[in-house]
Amino acid sequence: MQNNRNYFIAIALSVVIVLAWQFFYMNPRIEAQRQAQEVQIAQQQAQAEQQATSPAATVDGSLPAGAAANPEASRDAAVARTARVEIDTQDLVGSINLTGARFDDLKLRQYRETVDPTSPIVTLFNPAETRDGYFAELGFIAGENAGSVPGPNTVWTAPEGAKLTEATPLTLTFTNEAGLTFTRTIAVDEHYMFTIEDQIVNNGAASASLAPYGRVTRYNKPSTPSIFVLHEGFLGVVGTEGSLAEYDYTDVEEDAVANAKATGGWLGITDKYWATSLIPQQTLPYESRFSYFTDGQARFQADYKNDAVSIPAGQSTSVKTLLFAGAKQVPVIDSYQESLGIPKFDLMIDWGWFYFITKPMFHLMDYFFHLVGNFGVAILLTTIVVKLLFFPLANKQYASMANMKRVQPKLEELKTKYADDRMGLQQAMMALYKEEKINPVAGCWPVLLQIPVFFALYKVIYVTIEMRHAPFFGWIQDLSAPDPTSLFNLFGLLPFTPPLFLMIGVWPLIMGVTMWVQMRMNPTPPDPTQAMLFNWMPVVFTFMLGTFPAGLVIYWAWNNTLSILQQALIMKRHGVEIELFKNIANMFRRKPAQTK
């Protein structure tokens, strides 16, 4: 009977593992693939109603000329089709399209698509004529006597031989039939921030009015499956005192988001490691929205519109806008927030709910990285610091466990004495705990308090670009990716690649072994069900963490090792027997045959 019970428990645990894997990994992946394959068709009438009710409905959401409903042009052909000005900086390479003065050709010079140093550099922006169109654009909405103001199809004039670099800004000009002259000066720093200043001079005979706007337009969602700990999609802080607003692509597909009028803030579209954000002039009020269009090419758009400004005849006005387009490097993002006064710009990086833990932990890890030059070693050093911070609590935890083991014989006597009196047993146990000054739940608090720390570390490793393609030693060349080895092909000796759920590499195995050893430091629970869970837990966690970032698994394995040493020292100091070797011996001891 006992063997059958254990057998069913093992089956149940296996089912739980399979269901958890299906729910947390396979279902999001299948859903992402389904969405990528299906034709994105929506009711144009409903979309038109959404646009009509949006306060920023007058922003030009039309496609640039040449962008078909099903664009076929290759990227190189689309770039070559229009006149352009080259962008060449320390971190960026690409060009500005003189049609629309559009940012639609941008690559990140310091980042490659894979860990292979010969792989292509990462592409951020693509022209509107391509399937992966992704671009940013600034323009104007015409008011009274404004004439044809710059928009998606306006052809700007650039000086011959112009090039945009950190040291050489770009000046573009356009004059319309109403006598308005637009002079756009574009500057860029050594990283990812563009400064666009428009000066409008009214040389006409009458006062003219117009409203500046900006938009970020993207055709496709990220191809990688979404995951619950990471936001990808629309985000922004609308207003100087506003809070972070985040909307998934699917949310905006169902219903456009119209933000309240505000002054200050920023908005845009974010991926895991890259982002594009428009920062309107912080002194001018604006309306903004997050939209999904289905007319022609289906596309997502984050845009804003300033209030209209009036320019009397013979006078001028100017508007300054910032555009961030690049990698979400923590020190760079933080510096923009401080130097440019962009409210809560650091929240562009998805620090999560435990922001107050996650960001300091990153800075600690980054500090160690600059000392030792290896993020894997920085993780090990950070783990030691975390263990030291939690040492007083852990000391109480292990001391409580040691005291519980010391009174275990007395507890067994009470269980025999009150075998048929459950209430009496509980009262006698509480009296014993009070007499021995033991808190039976004291050991739970350190574990509960460390859960936010563990989750914060997971966020740091998963979302910060500093961890992307960061090597450790040996076969771990990317701490943000799972261990690439697998027990099931003998770590590469057999010529096949196991399914993803069987990619149990060296570090997950080390983690599982250290967890198993740590659990064997304590007596095996007398209850058979608890004992079965006790035995299976390291196996379950080994499979669960097999697909986690290698940096997190290394942290867990190292944390377990430190915990084993710490627990052994505390137990020895309290004179309590360490059950490790006894428990291991009991596992291989032949059990007596059960009599029927």
Tab-separated table of C-alpha atoms in Angstrom, residues 149-371:
chain	number	residue	atom	x	y	z
A	149	VAL	CA	3.338	72.126	-43.338
A	150	PRO	CA	5.983	69.393	-42.975
A	151	GLY	CA	4.529	65.895	-42.714
A	152	PRO	CA	5.277	62.284	-43.761
A	153	ASN	CA	5.911	63.128	-47.430
A	154	THR	CA	7.626	66.515	-47.156
A	155	VAL	CA	11.009	66.565	-48.887
A	156	TRP	CA	13.513	68.556	-46.825
A	157	THR	CA	16.685	70.151	-48.160
A	158	ALA	CA	20.073	69.311	-46.651
A	159	PRO	CA	23.498	70.862	-47.342
A	160	GLU	CA	25.581	68.949	-49.841
A	161	GLY	CA	27.845	66.392	-48.189
A	162	ALA	CA	26.123	66.731	-44.816
A	163	LYS	CA	26.674	64.016	-42.205
A	164	LEU	CA	25.234	63.766	-38.692
A	165	THR	CA	27.863	63.004	-36.060
A	166	GLU	CA	28.399	63.907	-32.408
A	167	ALA	CA	30.431	66.924	-33.524
A	168	THR	CA	28.471	67.981	-36.616
A	169	PRO	CA	24.734	68.695	-36.267
A	170	LEU	CA	22.486	68.539	-39.325
A	171	THR	CA	20.406	71.474	-40.566
A	172	LEU	CA	17.381	70.835	-42.811
A	173	THR	CA	15.142	73.454	-44.406
A	174	PHE	CA	11.713	73.623	-46.028
A	175	THR	CA	9.700	76.603	-47.251
A	176	ASN	CA	6.016	76.312	-48.153
A	177	GLU	CA	3.691	78.297	-50.376
A	178	ALA	CA	2.352	80.362	-47.448
A	179	GLY	CA	5.750	81.893	-46.779
A	180	LEU	CA	6.597	79.774	-43.723
A	181	THR	CA	10.222	78.685	-43.523
A	182	PHE	CA	11.015	75.662	-41.366
A	183	THR	CA	14.596	75.138	-40.214
A	184	ARG	CA	15.209	71.849	-38.422
A	185	THR	CA	18.483	71.351	-36.544
A	186	ILE	CA	19.229	67.757	-35.535
A	187	ALA	CA	22.022	66.967	-33.063
A	188	VAL	CA	23.027	63.635	-31.493
A	189	ASP	CA	25.241	62.761	-28.537
A	190	GLU	CA	27.729	59.901	-28.293
A	191	HIS	CA	24.993	57.482	-27.246
A	192	TYR	CA	21.330	57.402	-28.273
A	193	MET	CA	19.724	60.815	-27.744
A	194	PHE	CA	18.760	63.040	-30.671
A	195	THR	CA	17.852	66.696	-30.124
A	196	ILE	CA	15.532	68.117	-32.797
A	197	GLU	CA	14.933	71.864	-32.756
A	198	ASP	CA	12.462	73.381	-35.228
A	199	GLN	CA	12.442	77.097	-35.918
A	200	ILE	CA	9.476	78.429	-37.909
A	201	VAL	CA	9.688	81.890	-39.462
A	202	ASN	CA	6.499	83.447	-40.839
A	203	ASN	CA	7.428	85.507	-43.894
A	204	GLY	CA	3.822	85.590	-45.062
A	205	ALA	CA	1.347	88.441	-44.908
A	206	ALA	CA	-0.960	86.952	-42.255
A	207	SER	CA	-0.672	85.284	-38.879
A	208	ALA	CA	-0.421	81.474	-39.134
A	209	SER	CA	-1.082	78.710	-36.649
A	210	LEU	CA	0.172	75.145	-36.487
A	211	ALA	CA	0.561	72.323	-33.962
A	212	PRO	CA	3.741	70.197	-33.622
A	213	TYR	CA	3.399	66.427	-33.384
A	214	GLY	CA	5.625	63.382	-33.056
A	215	ARG	CA	5.079	59.701	-33.568
A	216	VAL	CA	6.818	56.347	-33.283
A	217	THR	CA	5.347	53.787	-35.692
A	218	ARG	CA	6.024	50.074	-35.758
A	219	TYR	CA	4.556	47.361	-37.977
A	220	ASN	CA	5.321	44.164	-36.074
A	221	LYS	CA	5.522	42.963	-32.496
A	222	PRO	CA	8.692	41.284	-31.188
A	223	SER	CA	9.010	37.736	-32.513
A	224	THR	CA	10.071	36.290	-29.151
A	225	PRO	CA	7.324	34.921	-26.857
A	226	SER	CA	6.209	37.266	-24.105
A	227	ILE	CA	6.992	36.450	-20.491
A	228	PHE	CA	5.162	37.625	-17.404
A	229	VAL	CA	8.188	39.253	-15.736
A	230	LEU	CA	8.951	41.553	-18.669
A	231	HIS	CA	6.939	44.320	-20.324
A	232	GLU	CA	7.289	44.875	-24.061
A	233	GLY	CA	5.038	47.323	-25.848
A	234	PHE	CA	3.867	50.865	-25.148
A	235	LEU	CA	5.076	52.822	-22.149
A	236	GLY	CA	5.476	56.362	-20.957
A	237	VAL	CA	5.236	58.858	-18.130
A	238	VAL	CA	2.631	61.396	-19.220
A	239	GLY	CA	3.090	64.577	-17.225
A	240	THR	CA	5.853	65.745	-14.908
A	241	GLU	CA	4.121	64.138	-11.925
A	242	GLY	CA	2.690	61.218	-13.867
A	243	SER	CA	3.203	57.552	-13.054
A	244	LEU	CA	4.569	54.927	-15.433
A	245	ALA	CA	1.945	53.726	-17.932
A	246	GLU	CA	2.485	50.341	-19.617
A	247	TYR	CA	0.261	48.748	-22.266
A	248	ASP	CA	0.849	45.480	-24.089
A	249	TYR	CA	0.394	45.282	-27.839
A	250	THR	CA	-2.706	43.135	-27.411
A	251	ASP	CA	-4.247	45.749	-25.090
A	252	VAL	CA	-3.895	48.478	-27.706
A	253	GLU	CA	-5.123	46.184	-30.485
A	254	GLU	CA	-8.385	45.857	-28.599
A	255	ASP	CA	-8.764	49.496	-27.593
A	256	ALA	CA	-6.675	52.592	-28.296
A	257	VAL	CA	-5.422	54.484	-25.249
A	258	ALA	CA	-6.011	58.231	-25.080
A	259	ASN	CA	-3.941	59.889	-22.370
A	260	ALA	CA	-5.072	63.013	-20.573
A	261	LYS	CA	-3.555	66.338	-21.599
A	262	ALA	CA	-0.310	66.934	-19.727
A	263	THR	CA	2.883	68.969	-19.607
A	264	GLY	CA	6.202	67.165	-19.344
A	265	GLY	CA	6.953	63.468	-19.574
A	266	TRP	CA	7.705	61.055	-22.401
A	267	LEU	CA	6.214	58.123	-24.348
A	268	GLY	CA	7.271	55.421	-26.749
A	269	ILE	CA	7.709	51.717	-27.490
A	270	THR	CA	10.027	49.339	-25.666
A	271	ASP	CA	11.555	45.936	-26.292
A	272	LYS	CA	13.504	43.856	-23.818
A	273	TYR	CA	16.820	45.589	-24.475
A	274	TRP	CA	15.981	48.442	-26.891
A	275	ALA	CA	13.525	51.329	-26.845
A	276	THR	CA	12.323	54.361	-28.750
A	277	SER	CA	10.940	57.333	-26.873
A	278	LEU	CA	9.731	60.799	-27.776
A	279	ILE	CA	10.262	63.530	-25.187
A	280	PRO	CA	8.141	66.583	-26.080
A	281	GLN	CA	9.255	70.034	-24.991
A	282	GLN	CA	8.684	69.887	-21.253
A	283	THR	CA	7.076	73.350	-21.021
A	284	LEU	CA	4.359	72.840	-23.650
A	285	PRO	CA	1.057	70.989	-23.007
A	286	TYR	CA	0.277	68.042	-25.255
A	287	GLU	CA	-2.207	65.236	-25.862
A	288	SER	CA	-0.990	61.697	-26.539
A	289	ARG	CA	-2.249	58.253	-27.405
A	290	PHE	CA	-1.236	54.652	-28.065
A	291	SER	CA	-2.967	53.315	-31.188
A	292	TYR	CA	-3.294	50.386	-33.553
A	293	PHE	CA	-4.140	51.119	-37.203
A	294	THR	CA	-5.456	48.620	-39.744
A	295	ASP	CA	-5.863	50.848	-42.800
A	296	GLY	CA	-3.329	49.623	-45.317
A	297	GLN	CA	-0.364	48.228	-43.386
A	298	ALA	CA	-1.332	47.167	-39.847
A	299	ARG	CA	0.787	49.126	-37.405
A	300	PHE	CA	1.227	50.285	-33.820
A	301	GLN	CA	1.808	53.930	-33.020
A	302	ALA	CA	2.693	56.080	-30.006
A	303	ASP	CA	2.140	59.747	-30.768
A	304	TYR	CA	1.582	63.159	-29.234
A	305	LYS	CA	0.277	66.562	-30.390
A	306	ASN	CA	1.130	69.911	-28.842
A	307	ASP	CA	-1.417	72.678	-28.614
A	308	ALA	CA	-1.470	74.923	-31.680
A	309	VAL	CA	0.805	77.960	-31.616
A	310	SER	CA	0.176	81.229	-33.482
A	311	ILE	CA	2.984	82.925	-35.400
A	312	PRO	CA	2.269	86.544	-36.350
A	313	ALA	CA	3.496	87.760	-39.732
A	314	GLY	CA	7.175	88.621	-39.648
A	315	GLN	CA	7.820	86.717	-36.424
A	316	SER	CA	9.091	83.245	-35.502
A	317	THR	CA	8.823	80.510	-32.906
A	318	SER	CA	10.770	77.386	-32.035
A	319	VAL	CA	10.051	73.950	-30.587
A	320	LYS	CA	12.581	71.452	-29.206
A	321	THR	CA	11.950	67.710	-29.048
A	322	LEU	CA	14.165	64.866	-27.872
A	323	LEU	CA	14.223	61.390	-29.410
A	324	PHE	CA	15.792	58.426	-27.634
A	325	ALA	CA	16.497	55.466	-29.899
A	326	GLY	CA	18.862	52.781	-28.713
A	327	ALA	CA	19.968	50.375	-26.021
A	328	LYS	CA	18.600	50.641	-22.487
A	329	GLN	CA	21.952	50.948	-20.735
A	330	VAL	CA	21.390	51.742	-17.064
A	331	PRO	CA	24.027	54.492	-16.616
A	332	VAL	CA	23.056	56.130	-19.915
A	333	ILE	CA	19.332	56.154	-19.092
A	334	ASP	CA	20.040	57.485	-15.588
A	335	SER	CA	22.272	60.243	-16.956
A	336	TYR	CA	19.535	61.413	-19.328
A	337	GLN	CA	17.064	61.604	-16.479
A	338	GLU	CA	19.427	63.738	-14.416
A	339	SER	CA	21.002	65.961	-17.065
A	340	LEU	CA	17.926	66.545	-19.235
A	341	GLY	CA	15.323	66.595	-16.473
A	342	ILE	CA	13.188	63.832	-17.994
A	343	PRO	CA	10.795	62.656	-15.255
A	344	LYS	CA	11.144	58.995	-14.235
A	345	PHE	CA	13.060	58.153	-17.388
A	346	ASP	CA	14.888	55.389	-15.510
A	347	LEU	CA	11.606	53.440	-15.444
A	348	MET	CA	12.128	52.726	-19.134
A	349	ILE	CA	14.095	49.753	-17.781
A	350	ASP	CA	11.630	47.241	-16.365
A	351	TRP	CA	12.876	47.034	-12.775
A	352	GLY	CA	9.620	45.436	-11.615
A	353	TRP	CA	7.641	45.690	-8.387
A	354	PHE	CA	10.745	45.428	-6.212
A	355	TYR	CA	12.331	48.460	-7.873
A	356	PHE	CA	13.802	49.582	-4.546
A	357	ILE	CA	15.703	46.269	-4.320
A	358	THR	CA	16.328	45.514	-7.990
A	359	LYS	CA	18.095	48.722	-8.981
A	360	PRO	CA	20.468	48.855	-5.958
A	361	MET	CA	21.287	45.187	-6.571
A	362	PHE	CA	22.208	46.001	-10.160
A	363	HIS	CA	24.475	48.832	-9.042
A	364	LEU	CA	26.161	46.519	-6.529
A	365	MET	CA	26.687	43.894	-9.209
A	366	ASP	CA	27.883	46.501	-11.687
A	367	TYR	CA	30.361	47.794	-9.085
A	368	PHE	CA	31.830	44.291	-8.660
A	369	PHE	CA	31.912	43.870	-12.436
A	370	HIS	CA	34.088	46.947	-12.818
A	371	LEU	CA	36.387	45.535	-10.120
